[in-house]
Amino acid sequence: MTERPSARATLALVTDDFTELAHPAGESEPGGPLGWPGYDAARARAAERTGEQESVVCGTGRVGATRAVLIAFEFGFLGGSLGRRTGDRLEAAYTHARQHRLPVVSLVATGGSRMQEGMFALTQLQRAARQSALTREAGLAQVAVVRDPTTGGGWATLGAGADVTLALPGAQVGFAGSRVRPPGADPAAYTAQAQVAAGSADAVVAPEDLRETLALWLRLLTSRSDEPAPPPRALGATDLPATGWDAVRRARAPHRPRARAYLDAYFTHRVAISGDRCGGTDPDGMLCGFGEHGGRTVAYAAQTGTATRPAGYRTAARLIRLAGRLGIPVLTLVDTPGAANDPAAERQGVGPAVADVFGAVAAARTPITTLVIGEGGSGGALALAAPGDTWATPDSYFSVIAPELATAILKRPPEDAPTTADQLRVRPQDLEELGLVRRRP
């Protein structure tokens, strides 16, 4: 079995100038808070083996250009378990982050709460959650890197509770550790890759790429701005459609530039968040993340031209709220025939998911700019649109409903769809005249 990197070896992967924080005074009663026989000896052996006095090492260091508070778990110290003194160190680290306005990076490797401290150990999860919540309220970014293994309460607080969760390849990641899973449980479900696929983590990052990746994330997440994001320039047709039906056909054309082309042209660098933290992802329908445009950070949520799934909407809502907490403007790209309406989408809560985005946009604490780059299909598109700052390209349309569906609802023959499209006034120039959008040349 390959030896797991120590806490300090992991810190060395991401920073060259780590400075450890002073250790808060801890309890010293024999046997810990429960008087557990042999506990003192076990801690002494762990200290001798690892050179550490507790299961976390906390300090500050520069990751790329950004100074951060760094929390690294030492799995060799009683399985990286959380006890009362662990909680003391975590609280001190988060407090330091808030006092000095620093982001927090947690390098997690833990088996969960420490058995020898019983409920005292378990309540450290509440302490960690409280510190994370206070740091979130302070508008400071939290990034977790989950290592092998990250299970139990450590995963359910510091790992999955971070703003952005990265994972090392091959890491065992899950709420249930290997010794407490149901008999016959598929081990593949408890991996870093599985958590990314389930929307519970954002990306798997190789150790050799970790420093550069973390540096980019921290640079982007700590760049605040009050100015709205400028809308991207139109990449497709420059002339306006003659009829409503022409606008619809243009927007549906397979060769028309889609979200990835717009994001590539707009950002010099970008990183993606993935998943709704509720068990779902929509990688084919919604692209979300943060990028650098004109030397500042802009968050983005971009539809790709397909029917958007519930997980896509929930991921977009997560992105908009995170950008609001961090003071980062948001760019949304609208391009969908509408929200997915199949039975699976209904079972996954498409209505509440769309409502979640409407709510996130309505309550946004940071400017949102929208560009309609293709189809603007009903409420599934409108949910992502910024009231008062929505732009449209010449090869786009926006409609209360698809013209074919409107034709059917009005009990007209199918061949009347072009006429219905004209009556709905879906062209970008129509929408501009109605005061609903601005046209982007």
PDB file of C-alpha atoms in Angstrom, residues 39-215:
ATOM      1  CA  TYR A  39      -5.949   7.134  25.257  1.00  0.00           C
ATOM      2  CA  ASP A  40      -2.926   9.055  26.524  1.00  0.00           C
ATOM      3  CA  ALA A  41      -0.600   6.300  25.347  1.00  0.00           C
ATOM      4  CA  ALA A  42      -2.286   6.217  21.930  1.00  0.00           C
ATOM      5  CA  ARG A  43      -1.815   9.972  21.537  1.00  0.00           C
ATOM      6  CA  ALA A  44       1.798   9.706  22.613  1.00  0.00           C
ATOM      7  CA  ARG A  45       2.468   6.988  20.035  1.00  0.00           C
ATOM      8  CA  ALA A  46       0.738   9.065  17.358  1.00  0.00           C
ATOM      9  CA  ALA A  47       2.849  12.094  18.267  1.00  0.00           C
ATOM     10  CA  GLU A  48       6.049  10.079  18.144  1.00  0.00           C
ATOM     11  CA  ARG A  49       5.125   8.514  14.810  1.00  0.00           C
ATOM     12  CA  THR A  50       4.054  11.753  13.076  1.00  0.00           C
ATOM     13  CA  GLY A  51       5.904  14.497  14.908  1.00  0.00           C
ATOM     14  CA  GLU A  52       2.560  16.252  15.459  1.00  0.00           C
ATOM     15  CA  GLN A  53       0.632  16.933  18.653  1.00  0.00           C
ATOM     16  CA  GLU A  54      -2.820  16.839  17.035  1.00  0.00           C
ATOM     17  CA  SER A  55      -4.585  15.672  13.920  1.00  0.00           C
ATOM     18  CA  VAL A  56      -4.552  19.085  12.205  1.00  0.00           C
ATOM     19  CA  VAL A  57      -1.791  21.523  11.350  1.00  0.00           C
ATOM     20  CA  CYS A  58      -3.010  25.108  10.895  1.00  0.00           C
ATOM     21  CA  GLY A  59      -1.216  28.171   9.608  1.00  0.00           C
ATOM     22  CA  THR A  60      -0.894  30.670   6.801  1.00  0.00           C
ATOM     23  CA  GLY A  61       0.896  30.497   3.483  1.00  0.00           C
ATOM     24  CA  ARG A  62       0.940  32.063   0.052  1.00  0.00           C
ATOM     25  CA  VAL A  63      -0.639  29.949  -2.672  1.00  0.00           C
ATOM     26  CA  GLY A  64       0.415  31.601  -5.896  1.00  0.00           C
ATOM     27  CA  ALA A  65      -0.234  35.291  -5.299  1.00  0.00           C
ATOM     28  CA  THR A  66      -2.826  34.817  -2.559  1.00  0.00           C
ATOM     29  CA  ARG A  67      -2.167  34.450   1.157  1.00  0.00           C
ATOM     30  CA  ALA A  68      -4.572  32.014   2.799  1.00  0.00           C
ATOM     31  CA  VAL A  69      -5.230  30.192   6.036  1.00  0.00           C
ATOM     32  CA  LEU A  70      -4.265  26.554   5.479  1.00  0.00           C
ATOM     33  CA  ILE A  71      -5.666  23.629   7.467  1.00  0.00           C
ATOM     34  CA  ALA A  72      -4.003  20.268   6.824  1.00  0.00           C
ATOM     35  CA  PHE A  73      -5.126  17.004   8.421  1.00  0.00           C
ATOM     36  CA  GLU A  74      -2.540  14.491   9.576  1.00  0.00           C
ATOM     37  CA  PHE A  75      -4.114  11.092   8.954  1.00  0.00           C
ATOM     38  CA  GLY A  76      -1.231   9.367  10.733  1.00  0.00           C
ATOM     39  CA  PHE A  77      -2.401  10.947  14.001  1.00  0.00           C
ATOM     40  CA  LEU A  78      -5.281   8.684  15.072  1.00  0.00           C
ATOM     41  CA  GLY A  79      -6.697   8.531  11.567  1.00  0.00           C
ATOM     42  CA  GLY A  80      -6.970  12.300  11.261  1.00  0.00           C
ATOM     43  CA  SER A  81      -9.885  12.110  13.674  1.00  0.00           C
ATOM     44  CA  LEU A  82     -11.552  15.137  15.209  1.00  0.00           C
ATOM     45  CA  GLY A  83     -11.334  15.602  18.959  1.00  0.00           C
ATOM     46  CA  ARG A  84     -11.732  18.551  21.283  1.00  0.00           C
ATOM     47  CA  ARG A  85      -8.216  19.846  20.710  1.00  0.00           C
ATOM     48  CA  THR A  86      -8.760  19.495  16.948  1.00  0.00           C
ATOM     49  CA  GLY A  87     -11.802  21.715  17.333  1.00  0.00           C
ATOM     50  CA  ASP A  88      -9.745  24.248  19.288  1.00  0.00           C
ATOM     51  CA  ARG A  89      -7.249  24.481  16.447  1.00  0.00           C
ATOM     52  CA  LEU A  90      -9.916  24.708  13.760  1.00  0.00           C
ATOM     53  CA  GLU A  91     -11.703  27.503  15.612  1.00  0.00           C
ATOM     54  CA  ALA A  92      -8.453  29.429  16.045  1.00  0.00           C
ATOM     55  CA  ALA A  93      -7.635  29.045  12.340  1.00  0.00           C
ATOM     56  CA  TYR A  94     -11.031  30.276  11.152  1.00  0.00           C
ATOM     57  CA  THR A  95     -10.934  33.165  13.618  1.00  0.00           C
ATOM     58  CA  HIS A  96      -7.525  34.184  12.257  1.00  0.00           C
ATOM     59  CA  ALA A  97      -8.925  34.044   8.712  1.00  0.00           C
ATOM     60  CA  ARG A  98     -11.762  36.418   9.583  1.00  0.00           C
ATOM     61  CA  GLN A  99      -9.539  38.797  11.525  1.00  0.00           C
ATOM     62  CA  HIS A 100      -7.085  39.067   8.629  1.00  0.00           C
ATOM     63  CA  ARG A 101      -9.610  38.742   5.756  1.00  0.00           C
ATOM     64  CA  LEU A 102      -8.005  35.607   4.339  1.00  0.00           C
ATOM     65  CA  PRO A 103      -9.579  32.732   2.387  1.00  0.00           C
ATOM     66  CA  VAL A 104      -9.468  29.264   3.954  1.00  0.00           C
ATOM     67  CA  VAL A 105      -8.028  26.171   2.277  1.00  0.00           C
ATOM     68  CA  SER A 106      -8.701  22.850   4.002  1.00  0.00           C
ATOM     69  CA  LEU A 107      -6.561  19.870   2.989  1.00  0.00           C
ATOM     70  CA  VAL A 108      -8.747  17.151   4.459  1.00  0.00           C
ATOM     71  CA  ALA A 109      -7.853  13.546   5.290  1.00  0.00           C
ATOM     72  CA  THR A 110      -9.876  12.146   8.147  1.00  0.00           C
ATOM     73  CA  GLY A 111     -11.777   9.089   9.250  1.00  0.00           C
ATOM     74  CA  GLY A 112     -14.278  11.135  11.250  1.00  0.00           C
ATOM     75  CA  SER A 113     -14.841  11.781  14.952  1.00  0.00           C
ATOM     76  CA  ARG A 114     -12.539  10.347  17.619  1.00  0.00           C
ATOM     77  CA  MET A 115     -14.024   7.334  19.418  1.00  0.00           C
ATOM     78  CA  GLN A 116     -12.069   7.902  22.639  1.00  0.00           C
ATOM     79  CA  GLU A 117     -13.803  11.251  23.189  1.00  0.00           C
ATOM     80  CA  GLY A 118     -17.344  10.089  22.444  1.00  0.00           C
ATOM     81  CA  MET A 119     -19.925  12.834  22.029  1.00  0.00           C
ATOM     82  CA  PHE A 120     -17.334  15.469  22.872  1.00  0.00           C
ATOM     83  CA  ALA A 121     -15.656  14.520  19.606  1.00  0.00           C
ATOM     84  CA  LEU A 122     -18.878  14.505  17.622  1.00  0.00           C
ATOM     85  CA  THR A 123     -19.817  18.006  18.760  1.00  0.00           C
ATOM     86  CA  GLN A 124     -16.631  19.320  17.137  1.00  0.00           C
ATOM     87  CA  LEU A 125     -18.561  19.034  13.879  1.00  0.00           C
ATOM     88  CA  GLN A 126     -20.921  21.702  15.179  1.00  0.00           C
ATOM     89  CA  ARG A 127     -17.958  23.898  16.056  1.00  0.00           C
ATOM     90  CA  ALA A 128     -16.472  23.423  12.582  1.00  0.00           C
ATOM     91  CA  ALA A 129     -19.813  24.138  10.911  1.00  0.00           C
ATOM     92  CA  ARG A 130     -20.250  27.280  13.000  1.00  0.00           C
ATOM     93  CA  GLN A 131     -16.812  28.571  12.077  1.00  0.00           C
ATOM     94  CA  SER A 132     -17.434  27.830   8.408  1.00  0.00           C
ATOM     95  CA  ALA A 133     -20.772  29.662   8.551  1.00  0.00           C
ATOM     96  CA  LEU A 134     -19.237  32.730  10.210  1.00  0.00           C
ATOM     97  CA  THR A 135     -16.493  32.784   7.592  1.00  0.00           C
ATOM     98  CA  ARG A 136     -19.064  32.493   4.822  1.00  0.00           C
ATOM     99  CA  GLU A 137     -21.044  35.395   6.296  1.00  0.00           C
ATOM    100  CA  ALA A 138     -17.832  37.431   6.334  1.00  0.00           C
ATOM    101  CA  GLY A 139     -17.598  37.034   2.539  1.00  0.00           C
ATOM    102  CA  LEU A 140     -14.445  34.927   2.588  1.00  0.00           C
ATOM    103  CA  ALA A 141     -13.886  32.018   0.224  1.00  0.00           C
ATOM    104  CA  GLN A 142     -13.459  28.443   1.440  1.00  0.00           C
ATOM    105  CA  VAL A 143     -11.836  25.787  -0.745  1.00  0.00           C
ATOM    106  CA  ALA A 144     -11.480  22.167   0.326  1.00  0.00           C
ATOM    107  CA  VAL A 145      -9.124  19.568  -1.101  1.00  0.00           C
ATOM    108  CA  VAL A 146     -10.302  16.107  -0.070  1.00  0.00           C
ATOM    109  CA  ARG A 147      -7.512  13.562   0.198  1.00  0.00           C
ATOM    110  CA  ASP A 148      -7.446   9.846   0.923  1.00  0.00           C
ATOM    111  CA  PRO A 149      -9.504   9.128   2.932  1.00  0.00           C
ATOM    112  CA  THR A 150     -12.108  11.780   3.682  1.00  0.00           C
ATOM    113  CA  THR A 151     -15.088  10.220   5.405  1.00  0.00           C
ATOM    114  CA  GLY A 152     -17.613  10.814   8.156  1.00  0.00           C
ATOM    115  CA  GLY A 153     -18.193  14.200   9.701  1.00  0.00           C
ATOM    116  CA  GLY A 154     -15.004  15.669   8.256  1.00  0.00           C
ATOM    117  CA  TRP A 155     -16.413  15.124   4.774  1.00  0.00           C
ATOM    118  CA  ALA A 156     -19.850  16.382   5.827  1.00  0.00           C
ATOM    119  CA  THR A 157     -18.468  19.665   7.228  1.00  0.00           C
ATOM    120  CA  LEU A 158     -15.069  20.849   6.034  1.00  0.00           C
ATOM    121  CA  GLY A 159     -15.133  18.862   2.776  1.00  0.00           C
ATOM    122  CA  ALA A 160     -18.607  19.019   1.291  1.00  0.00           C
ATOM    123  CA  GLY A 161     -19.390  22.246   3.154  1.00  0.00           C
ATOM    124  CA  ALA A 162     -16.764  24.339   1.359  1.00  0.00           C
ATOM    125  CA  ASP A 163     -17.617  26.792  -1.412  1.00  0.00           C
ATOM    126  CA  VAL A 164     -15.490  24.779  -3.841  1.00  0.00           C
ATOM    127  CA  THR A 165     -14.493  21.157  -3.308  1.00  0.00           C
ATOM    128  CA  LEU A 166     -11.558  19.634  -5.164  1.00  0.00           C
ATOM    129  CA  ALA A 167     -10.459  16.017  -4.789  1.00  0.00           C
ATOM    130  CA  LEU A 168      -7.258  14.099  -5.309  1.00  0.00           C
ATOM    131  CA  PRO A 169      -7.520  11.159  -7.729  1.00  0.00           C
ATOM    132  CA  GLY A 170      -8.203   7.780  -6.175  1.00  0.00           C
ATOM    133  CA  ALA A 171      -9.180   9.250  -2.838  1.00  0.00           C
ATOM    134  CA  GLN A 172     -11.783   7.424  -0.758  1.00  0.00           C
ATOM    135  CA  VAL A 173     -14.486  10.042  -0.191  1.00  0.00           C
ATOM    136  CA  GLY A 174     -17.872   9.462   1.390  1.00  0.00           C
ATOM    137  CA  PHE A 175     -19.951   9.819   4.489  1.00  0.00           C
ATOM    138  CA  ALA A 176     -19.507   6.150   5.364  1.00  0.00           C
ATOM    139  CA  GLY A 177     -16.006   4.898   6.067  1.00  0.00           C
ATOM    140  CA  SER A 178     -14.888   1.499   4.812  1.00  0.00           C
ATOM    141  CA  ARG A 179     -15.643  -0.271   8.130  1.00  0.00           C
ATOM    142  CA  VAL A 180     -19.202   0.982   8.560  1.00  0.00           C
ATOM    143  CA  ARG A 181     -20.698   0.538   5.101  1.00  0.00           C
ATOM    144  CA  PRO A 182     -23.520  -1.890   4.352  1.00  0.00           C
ATOM    145  CA  PRO A 183     -22.342  -5.387   3.430  1.00  0.00           C
ATOM    146  CA  GLY A 184     -21.637  -5.671  -0.275  1.00  0.00           C
ATOM    147  CA  ALA A 185     -21.616  -1.896  -0.846  1.00  0.00           C
ATOM    148  CA  ASP A 186     -19.989  -0.950  -4.135  1.00  0.00           C
ATOM    149  CA  PRO A 187     -16.652   0.698  -3.219  1.00  0.00           C
ATOM    150  CA  ALA A 188     -16.744   2.705  -6.457  1.00  0.00           C
ATOM    151  CA  ALA A 189     -19.523   4.828  -4.943  1.00  0.00           C
ATOM    152  CA  TYR A 190     -17.156   6.064  -2.240  1.00  0.00           C
ATOM    153  CA  THR A 191     -14.503   7.661  -4.444  1.00  0.00           C
ATOM    154  CA  ALA A 192     -13.486  11.147  -5.493  1.00  0.00           C
ATOM    155  CA  GLN A 193     -14.629  10.454  -9.042  1.00  0.00           C
ATOM    156  CA  ALA A 194     -18.028   9.261  -7.831  1.00  0.00           C
ATOM    157  CA  GLN A 195     -18.521  12.388  -5.727  1.00  0.00           C
ATOM    158  CA  VAL A 196     -17.781  14.603  -8.726  1.00  0.00           C
ATOM    159  CA  ALA A 197     -20.195  12.594 -10.866  1.00  0.00           C
ATOM    160  CA  ALA A 198     -22.859  12.969  -8.164  1.00  0.00           C
ATOM    161  CA  GLY A 199     -22.422  16.734  -7.961  1.00  0.00           C
ATOM    162  CA  SER A 200     -20.922  16.669  -4.459  1.00  0.00           C
ATOM    163  CA  ALA A 201     -17.440  17.805  -5.521  1.00  0.00           C
ATOM    164  CA  ASP A 202     -16.306  20.063  -8.332  1.00  0.00           C
ATOM    165  CA  ALA A 203     -13.239  18.423  -9.870  1.00  0.00           C
ATOM    166  CA  VAL A 204     -10.522  15.808  -9.494  1.00  0.00           C
ATOM    167  CA  VAL A 205      -7.071  17.437  -9.522  1.00  0.00           C
ATOM    168  CA  ALA A 206      -3.759  15.587  -9.837  1.00  0.00           C
ATOM    169  CA  PRO A 207      -1.266  16.321  -7.033  1.00  0.00           C
ATOM    170  CA  GLU A 208       1.237  17.818  -9.466  1.00  0.00           C
ATOM    171  CA  ASP A 209      -1.422  20.296 -10.645  1.00  0.00           C
ATOM    172  CA  LEU A 210      -2.754  21.158  -7.202  1.00  0.00           C
ATOM    173  CA  ARG A 211      -0.662  24.263  -6.493  1.00  0.00           C
ATOM    174  CA  GLU A 212      -1.409  25.905  -9.835  1.00  0.00           C
ATOM    175  CA  THR A 213      -5.101  24.986  -9.655  1.00  0.00           C
ATOM    176  CA  LEU A 214      -5.508  26.267  -6.100  1.00  0.00           C
ATOM    177  CA  ALA A 215      -3.634  29.462  -6.959  1.00  0.00           C
TER     178      ALA A 215
END
